[in-house]
XYZ file of C-alpha atoms in Angstrom:
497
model
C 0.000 0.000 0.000
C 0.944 3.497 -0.766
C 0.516 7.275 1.473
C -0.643 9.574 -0.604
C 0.798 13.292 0.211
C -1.572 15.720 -1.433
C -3.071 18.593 -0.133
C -6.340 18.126 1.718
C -9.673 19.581 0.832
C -10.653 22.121 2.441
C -13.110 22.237 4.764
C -16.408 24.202 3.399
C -17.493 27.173 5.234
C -21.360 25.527 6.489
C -18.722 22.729 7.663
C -16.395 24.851 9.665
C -19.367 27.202 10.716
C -21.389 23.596 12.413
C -18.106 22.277 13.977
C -17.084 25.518 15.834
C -20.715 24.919 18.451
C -21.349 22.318 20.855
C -23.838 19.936 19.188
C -27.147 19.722 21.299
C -29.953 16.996 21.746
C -32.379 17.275 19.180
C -35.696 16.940 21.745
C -39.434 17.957 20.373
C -38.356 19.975 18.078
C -35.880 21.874 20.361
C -32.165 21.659 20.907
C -31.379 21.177 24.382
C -28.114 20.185 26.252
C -28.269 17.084 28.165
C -30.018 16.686 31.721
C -26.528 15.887 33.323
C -24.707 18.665 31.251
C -22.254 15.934 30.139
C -20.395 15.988 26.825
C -18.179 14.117 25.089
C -15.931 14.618 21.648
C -16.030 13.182 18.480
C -12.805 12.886 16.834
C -10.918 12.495 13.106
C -9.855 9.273 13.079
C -7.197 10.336 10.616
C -5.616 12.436 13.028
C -6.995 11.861 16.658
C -8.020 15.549 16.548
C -11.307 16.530 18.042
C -14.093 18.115 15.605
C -16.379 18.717 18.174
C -18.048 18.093 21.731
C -21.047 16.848 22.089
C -24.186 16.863 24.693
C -24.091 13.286 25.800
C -27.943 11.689 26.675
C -28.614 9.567 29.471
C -32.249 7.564 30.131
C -32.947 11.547 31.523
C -32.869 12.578 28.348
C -33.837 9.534 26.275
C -36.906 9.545 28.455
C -37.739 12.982 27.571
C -37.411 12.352 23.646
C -39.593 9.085 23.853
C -42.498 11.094 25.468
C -41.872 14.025 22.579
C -42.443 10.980 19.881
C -45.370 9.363 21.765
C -46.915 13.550 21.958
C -46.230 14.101 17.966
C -47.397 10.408 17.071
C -50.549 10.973 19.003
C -50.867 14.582 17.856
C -50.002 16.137 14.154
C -47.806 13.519 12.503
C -51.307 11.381 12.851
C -53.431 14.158 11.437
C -51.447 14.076 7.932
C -52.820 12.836 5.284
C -50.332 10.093 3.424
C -49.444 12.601 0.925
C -48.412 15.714 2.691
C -45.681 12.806 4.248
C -44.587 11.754 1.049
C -43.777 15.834 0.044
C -42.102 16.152 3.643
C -39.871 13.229 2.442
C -39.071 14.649 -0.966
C -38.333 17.762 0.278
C -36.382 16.457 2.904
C -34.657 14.703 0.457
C -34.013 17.764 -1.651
C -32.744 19.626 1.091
C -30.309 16.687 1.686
C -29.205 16.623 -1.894
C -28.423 20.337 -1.802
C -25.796 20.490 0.981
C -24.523 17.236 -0.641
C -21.014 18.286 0.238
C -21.600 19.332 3.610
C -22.304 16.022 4.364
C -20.184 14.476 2.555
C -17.328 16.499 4.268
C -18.884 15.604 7.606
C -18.649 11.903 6.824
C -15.338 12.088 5.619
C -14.008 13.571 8.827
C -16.366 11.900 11.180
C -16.063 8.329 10.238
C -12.363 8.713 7.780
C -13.941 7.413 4.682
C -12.325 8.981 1.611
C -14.094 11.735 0.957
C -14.644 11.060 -3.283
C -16.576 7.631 -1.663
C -19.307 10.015 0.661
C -19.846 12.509 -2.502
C -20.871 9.556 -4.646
C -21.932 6.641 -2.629
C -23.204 7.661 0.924
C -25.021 10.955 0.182
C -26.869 10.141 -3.255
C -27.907 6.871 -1.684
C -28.946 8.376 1.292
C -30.680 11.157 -0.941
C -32.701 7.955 -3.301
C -34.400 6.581 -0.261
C -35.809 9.402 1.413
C -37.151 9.828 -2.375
C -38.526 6.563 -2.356
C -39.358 5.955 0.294
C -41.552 9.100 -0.022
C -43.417 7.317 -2.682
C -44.692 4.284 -0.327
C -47.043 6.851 2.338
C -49.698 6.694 -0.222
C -49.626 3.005 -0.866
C -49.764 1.376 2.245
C -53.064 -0.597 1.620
C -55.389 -2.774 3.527
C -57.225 -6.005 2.056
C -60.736 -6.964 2.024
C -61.325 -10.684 3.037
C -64.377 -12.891 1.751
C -64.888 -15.342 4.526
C -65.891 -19.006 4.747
C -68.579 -17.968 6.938
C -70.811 -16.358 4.637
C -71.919 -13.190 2.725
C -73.380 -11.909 6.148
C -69.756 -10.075 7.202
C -67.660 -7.995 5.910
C -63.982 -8.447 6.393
C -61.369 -6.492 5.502
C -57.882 -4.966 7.447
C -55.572 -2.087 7.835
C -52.033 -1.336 7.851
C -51.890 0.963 10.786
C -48.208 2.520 12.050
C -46.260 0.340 14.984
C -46.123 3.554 16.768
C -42.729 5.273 18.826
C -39.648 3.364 17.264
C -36.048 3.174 18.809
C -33.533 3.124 16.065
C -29.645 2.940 16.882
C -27.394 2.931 13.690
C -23.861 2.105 14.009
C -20.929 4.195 13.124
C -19.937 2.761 9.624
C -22.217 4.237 7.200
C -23.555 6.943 9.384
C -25.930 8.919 7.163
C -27.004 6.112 4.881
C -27.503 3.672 7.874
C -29.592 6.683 9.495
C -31.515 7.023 6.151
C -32.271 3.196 5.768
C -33.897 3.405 9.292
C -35.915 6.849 9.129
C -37.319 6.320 5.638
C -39.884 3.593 6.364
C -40.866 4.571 9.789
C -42.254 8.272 8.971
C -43.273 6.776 5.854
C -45.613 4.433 7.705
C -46.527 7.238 9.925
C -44.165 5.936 12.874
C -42.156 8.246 14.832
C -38.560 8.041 15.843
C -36.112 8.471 18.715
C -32.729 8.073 16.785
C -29.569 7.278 18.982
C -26.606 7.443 16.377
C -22.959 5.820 17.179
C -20.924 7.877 19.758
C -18.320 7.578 17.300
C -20.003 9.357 14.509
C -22.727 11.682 15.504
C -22.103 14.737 13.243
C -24.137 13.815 9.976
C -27.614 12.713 12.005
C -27.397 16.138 13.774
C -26.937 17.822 11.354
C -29.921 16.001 9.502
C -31.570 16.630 12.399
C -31.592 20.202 11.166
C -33.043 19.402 7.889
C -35.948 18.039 9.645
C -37.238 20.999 10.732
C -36.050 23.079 7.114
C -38.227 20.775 5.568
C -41.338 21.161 7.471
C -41.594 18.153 10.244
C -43.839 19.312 12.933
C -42.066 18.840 16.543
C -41.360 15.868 17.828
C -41.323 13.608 15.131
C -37.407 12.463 14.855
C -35.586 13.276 17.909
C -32.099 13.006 18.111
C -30.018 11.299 21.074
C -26.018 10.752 20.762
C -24.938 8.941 23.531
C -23.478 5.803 24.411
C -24.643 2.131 24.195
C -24.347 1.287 27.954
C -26.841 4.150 28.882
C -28.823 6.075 26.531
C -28.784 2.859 23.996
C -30.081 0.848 26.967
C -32.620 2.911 28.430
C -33.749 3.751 24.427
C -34.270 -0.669 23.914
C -35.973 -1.128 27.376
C -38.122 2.082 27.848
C -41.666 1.237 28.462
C -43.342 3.077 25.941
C -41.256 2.455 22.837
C -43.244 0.328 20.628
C -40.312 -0.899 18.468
C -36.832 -1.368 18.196
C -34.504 -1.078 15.148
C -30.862 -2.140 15.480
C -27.940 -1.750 13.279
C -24.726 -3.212 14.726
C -22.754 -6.506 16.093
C -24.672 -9.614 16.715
C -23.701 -9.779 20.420
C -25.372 -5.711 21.070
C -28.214 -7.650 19.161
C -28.410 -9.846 21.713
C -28.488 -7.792 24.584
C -31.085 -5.471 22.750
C -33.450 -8.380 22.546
C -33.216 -9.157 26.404
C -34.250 -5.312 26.948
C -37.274 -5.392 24.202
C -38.447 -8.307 26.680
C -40.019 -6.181 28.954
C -43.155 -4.847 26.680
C -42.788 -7.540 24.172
C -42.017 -4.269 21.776
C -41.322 -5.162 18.204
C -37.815 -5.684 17.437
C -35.796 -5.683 13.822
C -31.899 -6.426 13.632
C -29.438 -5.935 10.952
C -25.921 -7.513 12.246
C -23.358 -8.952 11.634
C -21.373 -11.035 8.501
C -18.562 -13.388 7.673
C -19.615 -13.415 4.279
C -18.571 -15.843 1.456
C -17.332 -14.780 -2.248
C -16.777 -17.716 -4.700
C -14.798 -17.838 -7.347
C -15.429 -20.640 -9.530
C -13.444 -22.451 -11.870
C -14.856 -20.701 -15.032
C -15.040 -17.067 -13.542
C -13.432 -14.383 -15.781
C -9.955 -13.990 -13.437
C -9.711 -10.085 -13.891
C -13.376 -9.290 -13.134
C -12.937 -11.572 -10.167
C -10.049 -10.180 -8.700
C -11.332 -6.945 -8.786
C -14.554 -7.759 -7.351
C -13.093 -9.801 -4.342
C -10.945 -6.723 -3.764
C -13.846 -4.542 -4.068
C -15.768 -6.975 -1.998
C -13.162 -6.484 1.492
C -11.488 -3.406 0.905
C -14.128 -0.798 0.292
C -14.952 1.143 3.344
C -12.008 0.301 4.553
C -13.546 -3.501 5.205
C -16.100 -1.613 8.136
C -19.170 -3.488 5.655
C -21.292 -6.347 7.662
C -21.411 -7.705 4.339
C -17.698 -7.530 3.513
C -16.515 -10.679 1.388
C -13.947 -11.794 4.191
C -13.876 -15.246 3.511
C -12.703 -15.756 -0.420
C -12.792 -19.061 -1.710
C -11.376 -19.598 -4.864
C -11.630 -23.120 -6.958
C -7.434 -24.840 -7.010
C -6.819 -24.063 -10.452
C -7.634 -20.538 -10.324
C -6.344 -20.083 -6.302
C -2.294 -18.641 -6.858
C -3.664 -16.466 -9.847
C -6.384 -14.723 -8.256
C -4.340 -14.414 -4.608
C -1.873 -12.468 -6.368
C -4.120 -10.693 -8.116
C -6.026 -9.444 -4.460
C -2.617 -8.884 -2.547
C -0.975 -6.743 -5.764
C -4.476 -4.333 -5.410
C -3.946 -4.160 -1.953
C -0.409 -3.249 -1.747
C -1.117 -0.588 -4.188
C -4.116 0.660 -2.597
C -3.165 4.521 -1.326
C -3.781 5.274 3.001
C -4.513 8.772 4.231
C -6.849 11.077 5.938
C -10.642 11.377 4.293
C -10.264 14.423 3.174
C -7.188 14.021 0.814
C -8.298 13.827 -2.739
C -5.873 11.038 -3.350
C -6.969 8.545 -0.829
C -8.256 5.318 -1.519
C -8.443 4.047 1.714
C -9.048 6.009 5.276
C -8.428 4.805 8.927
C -10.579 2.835 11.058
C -12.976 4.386 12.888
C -11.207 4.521 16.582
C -8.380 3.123 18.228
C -10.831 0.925 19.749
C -11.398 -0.664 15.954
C -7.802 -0.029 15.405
C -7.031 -2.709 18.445
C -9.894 -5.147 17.537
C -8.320 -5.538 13.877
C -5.009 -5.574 14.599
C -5.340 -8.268 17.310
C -7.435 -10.402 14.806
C -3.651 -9.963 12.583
C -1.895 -11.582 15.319
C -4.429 -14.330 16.350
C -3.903 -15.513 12.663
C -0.188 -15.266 12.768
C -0.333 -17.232 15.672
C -2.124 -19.668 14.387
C -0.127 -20.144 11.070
C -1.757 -18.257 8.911
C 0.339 -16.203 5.923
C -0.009 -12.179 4.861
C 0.194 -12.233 1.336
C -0.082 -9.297 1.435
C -0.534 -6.550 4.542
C -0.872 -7.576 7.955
C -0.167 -4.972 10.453
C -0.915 -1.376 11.286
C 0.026 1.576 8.832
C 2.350 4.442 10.175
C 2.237 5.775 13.335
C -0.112 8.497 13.493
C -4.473 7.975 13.048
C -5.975 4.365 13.423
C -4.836 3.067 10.003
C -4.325 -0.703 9.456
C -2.799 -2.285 6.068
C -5.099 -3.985 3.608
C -4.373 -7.754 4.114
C -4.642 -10.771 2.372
C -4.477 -14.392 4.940
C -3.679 -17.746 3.122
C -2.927 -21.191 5.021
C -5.844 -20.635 7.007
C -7.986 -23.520 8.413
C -11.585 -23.298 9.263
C -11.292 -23.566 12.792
C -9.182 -20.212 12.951
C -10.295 -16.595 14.561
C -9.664 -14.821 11.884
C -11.668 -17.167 10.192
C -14.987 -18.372 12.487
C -15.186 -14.049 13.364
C -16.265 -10.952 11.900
C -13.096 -8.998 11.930
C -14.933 -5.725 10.309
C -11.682 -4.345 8.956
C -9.941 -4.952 5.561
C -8.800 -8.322 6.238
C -9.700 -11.135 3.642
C -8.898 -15.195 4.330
C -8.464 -17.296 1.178
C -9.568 -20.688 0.487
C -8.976 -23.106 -2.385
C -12.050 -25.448 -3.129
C -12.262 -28.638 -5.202
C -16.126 -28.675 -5.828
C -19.675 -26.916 -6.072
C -20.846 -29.444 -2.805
C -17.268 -28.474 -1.312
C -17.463 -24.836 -1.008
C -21.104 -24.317 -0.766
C -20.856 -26.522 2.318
C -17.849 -24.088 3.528
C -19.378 -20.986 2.719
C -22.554 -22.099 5.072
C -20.182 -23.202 7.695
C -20.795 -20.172 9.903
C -22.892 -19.022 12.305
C -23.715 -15.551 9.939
C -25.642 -15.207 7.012
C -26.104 -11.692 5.454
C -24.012 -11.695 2.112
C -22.216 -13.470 -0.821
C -20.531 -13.019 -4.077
C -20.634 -15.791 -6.741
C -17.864 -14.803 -9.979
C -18.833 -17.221 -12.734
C -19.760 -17.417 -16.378
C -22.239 -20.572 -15.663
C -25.853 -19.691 -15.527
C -26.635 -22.585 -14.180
C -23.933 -22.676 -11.678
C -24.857 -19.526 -10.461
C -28.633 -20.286 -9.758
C -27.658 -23.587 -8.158
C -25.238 -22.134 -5.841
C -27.018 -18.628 -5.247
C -30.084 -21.363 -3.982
C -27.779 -23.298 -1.511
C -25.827 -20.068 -0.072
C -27.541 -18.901 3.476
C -27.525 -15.393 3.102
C -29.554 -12.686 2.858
C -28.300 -11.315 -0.569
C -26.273 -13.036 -3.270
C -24.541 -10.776 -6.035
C -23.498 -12.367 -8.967
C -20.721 -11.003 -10.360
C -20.975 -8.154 -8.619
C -20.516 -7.480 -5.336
C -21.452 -4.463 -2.846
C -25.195 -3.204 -4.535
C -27.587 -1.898 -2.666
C -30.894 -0.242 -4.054
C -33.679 1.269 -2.108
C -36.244 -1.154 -3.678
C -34.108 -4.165 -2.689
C -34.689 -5.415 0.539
C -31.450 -6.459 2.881
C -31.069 -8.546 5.755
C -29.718 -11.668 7.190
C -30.227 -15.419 7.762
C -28.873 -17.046 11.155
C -27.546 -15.153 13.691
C -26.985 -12.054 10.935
C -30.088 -10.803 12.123
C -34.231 -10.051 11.697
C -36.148 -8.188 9.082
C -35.260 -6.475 6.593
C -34.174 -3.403 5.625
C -35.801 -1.444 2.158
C -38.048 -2.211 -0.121
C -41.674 -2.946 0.678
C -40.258 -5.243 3.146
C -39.359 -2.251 5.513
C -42.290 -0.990 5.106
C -44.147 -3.334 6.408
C -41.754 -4.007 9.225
C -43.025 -0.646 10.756
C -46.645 -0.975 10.721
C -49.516 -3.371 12.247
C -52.058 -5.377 10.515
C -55.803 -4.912 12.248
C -58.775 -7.464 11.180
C -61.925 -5.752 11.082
C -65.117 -8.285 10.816
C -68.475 -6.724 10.713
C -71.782 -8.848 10.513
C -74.369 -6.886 8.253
């Protein structure tokens, strides 16, 4: 891998202007500091430096902003019709496409992806689902049932809203993974208490802002940074949340499931991955290689679906190694903001420590870095793109999600061989299939546990295409009608005439 050296970009003016404040709680409509007056920072990643301090929430705080989004469910947000939400979402979604820089600059120095990968990736996709999920308030439709009983009733249901959601996103995709939650909830007339990661905060606050731009009455999104022990906790287990939407690792998943136990609120869960990508024997070698690199290395391998287990059939294996350890070594480190980087740091030294200690299980277990395989430079929580080879399947850096840009690679023999390897894992939320075989492609796309297979491809995500996991990867889904219907109720209503 390379350090690039150019000059960073600078930071925009609406940037510099929304770093230089404390950021507040975004509470009914008003930004308040927390109960406790606690604070904490958010930092570059790139650089350790802070970019701001931030009101921390507690379950003061959290309780306050659950009893603004039971007022604003019970009071305006009901009295809308479905399409004055759809035109709050689109101009939300406007709004969000105009300062598409200013969040893309916050992104960049809030979470260290390169900044060229938030202008064209996490903003514009973040910007599409507001848009359509817009479209779905005015076609969220009941049925009417005939019934064995007779022509004497009439039976028909509605699709009513779940009510006050929790959502906590994790600190990866900040904006989009914001976006993917908010969309369907006010678009089935839910509303939201937010909690984004501690790490990453800046983008949802500043959405936060947009809210209101765009027209929201009070009350309807509130906005709670804070940490996962406390206001994440209090946010799962409060009382009068009627759902709970997690994005995160499978073992928080857990633990928000025990807390949903005490009202039996509803509870979806996107987590996380040790995904497969195949390479069969017949693949074309170049596509391949740049897919599987595509498929670890972009966002810096922080992707639940991240192809981190590559198996590759024997007589393609050396060729298509090489080819993923040469793009890695060439890949170029540095801070988010630098137009030449390809690759930013992790997202803490807490990630930073994780990864790395992953690199020496794996050593220490005989595994080989083709390529990579330590921490980059000295400064900023930077780790080297890595490709593992001799590993065995009962390895660490093989049976766990790593969530950093570390790949294993495994030769195969047979279709049976590796589609019984790919499943051997207790995750199931992505996989890539490279091949030129139709056939081969539907047969082993049907036999892969996971929530989406890309073939030939790897890394797609539409609005309109739902995403979630098998196993312990998670429940629901995510987009599509699928989300939709994730955050409303079905009611039976039976009438005799």
């Amino acid at each position: 891998m390379q350090t690039e050296s150019s000059t960073l970009v600078a930071r925009s003016p609406q940037v510099t202007e929304f770093l230089s404040k404390p950021r507040k709680l975004l509470i009914g409509g008003k930004w308040v500091e927390a109960k406790s007056g606690k604070t904490f920072k958010t930092l570059d990643p790139a650089t350790g430096e802070v970019l701001a301090h931030v009101c921390e929430a507690d379950a003061a705080d959290i309780d306050e902003a659950v009893k603004a989004a039971r007022a604003a469910f019970n009071g305006p947000w009901s009295k809308l019709t479905p399409s004055q939400r759809s035109r709050l979402l689109w101009k939300l979604a406007d709004l969000l496409e105009q300062h598409t820089e200013e969040f893309a600059q916050l992104e960049s120095l809030d979470n260290g992806k390169p900044l060229a990968v938030a202008r064209i990736a996490d903003v514009p996709l973040a910007v599409d689902n507001f848009r359509y999920m817009g479209g779905w308030c005015s076609k969220i439709e009941g049925n009417t049932i005939p019934l064995s009983a007779g022509n004497n009733f009439l039976a028909y249901t509605l699709r009513e809203p779940v009510g006050v959601v929790a959502q906590i996103i994790p600190w990866n995709f900040p904006l989009l993974m914001a976006v993917w939650k908010l969309g369907p909830a006010l678009a089935a007339g839910c509303t939201v208490v937010l909690k984004p990661a501690e790490q990453t905060p800046l983008t949802a606050l500043r959405l936060g802002e947009l809210f209101a731009e765009a027209g929201f009455p009070d009350g309807v999104v509130n906005i709670v940074p804070g940490f996962g022990e406390t206001a994440g906790a209090a946010l799962a287990a409060h009382p009068d949340v009627d759902k709970v939407a997690f994005t995160g690792s499978t073992e928080v998943g857990k633990l928000i499931v025990k807390a949903a136990t005490g009202n039996l609120k509803k509870v979806t869960l996107e987590l996380g991955g040790k995904s497969p990508n195949i390479v069969m024997g017949d693949a074309d070698v170049e596509v391949a290689i740049a897919g599987a690199a595509h498929a670890i290395f972009f966002n810096h391998g922080q992707c639940c679906v991240a192809g981190s287990r590559l198996f590759v059939h024997e007589k393609l294996f050396d060729q298509v190694v090489e080819g993923v350890a040469a793009k890695a070594k060439k890949i170029r480190l540095g801070h988010g903001m630098d137009s030449g980087t390809q690759m930013g740091p992790l997202v803490s030294d807490e990630q930073l420590a994780r990864v790395t200690d992953f690199l020496n299980s794996g050593v220490s277990e005989g595994a080989r870095a083709a390529a990579g395989g330590a921490r980059h430079g000295a400064q900023g929580y930077f780790v080297q793109p890595t490709v593992l080879v001799d590993v065995q399947p009962h390895m660490k850096v093989v049976r766990e999600e790593i969530f950093g840009p570390v790949v294993t690679a495994h030769p195969f023999k047979t279709l049976d061989d590796v589609h019984i390897a790919a499943n051997d894992t207790i995750y199931g939320l992505g996989a890539g299939i490279w091949t030129r075989d139709l056939s081969i492609a539907h047969r082993l796309a049907a036999k892969v546990k996971a929530g989406t297979v890309w073939v030939n491809c790897y890394n797609v995500f539409d609005a309109a295409m739902p995403f979630g996991g098998y196993k312990q990867s998670g429940w629901g889904r995510e987009m599509g009608h699928n989300a939709i219907d994730l955050y409303t109720e079905t009611k039976s209503v039976c009438i005799k005439l």
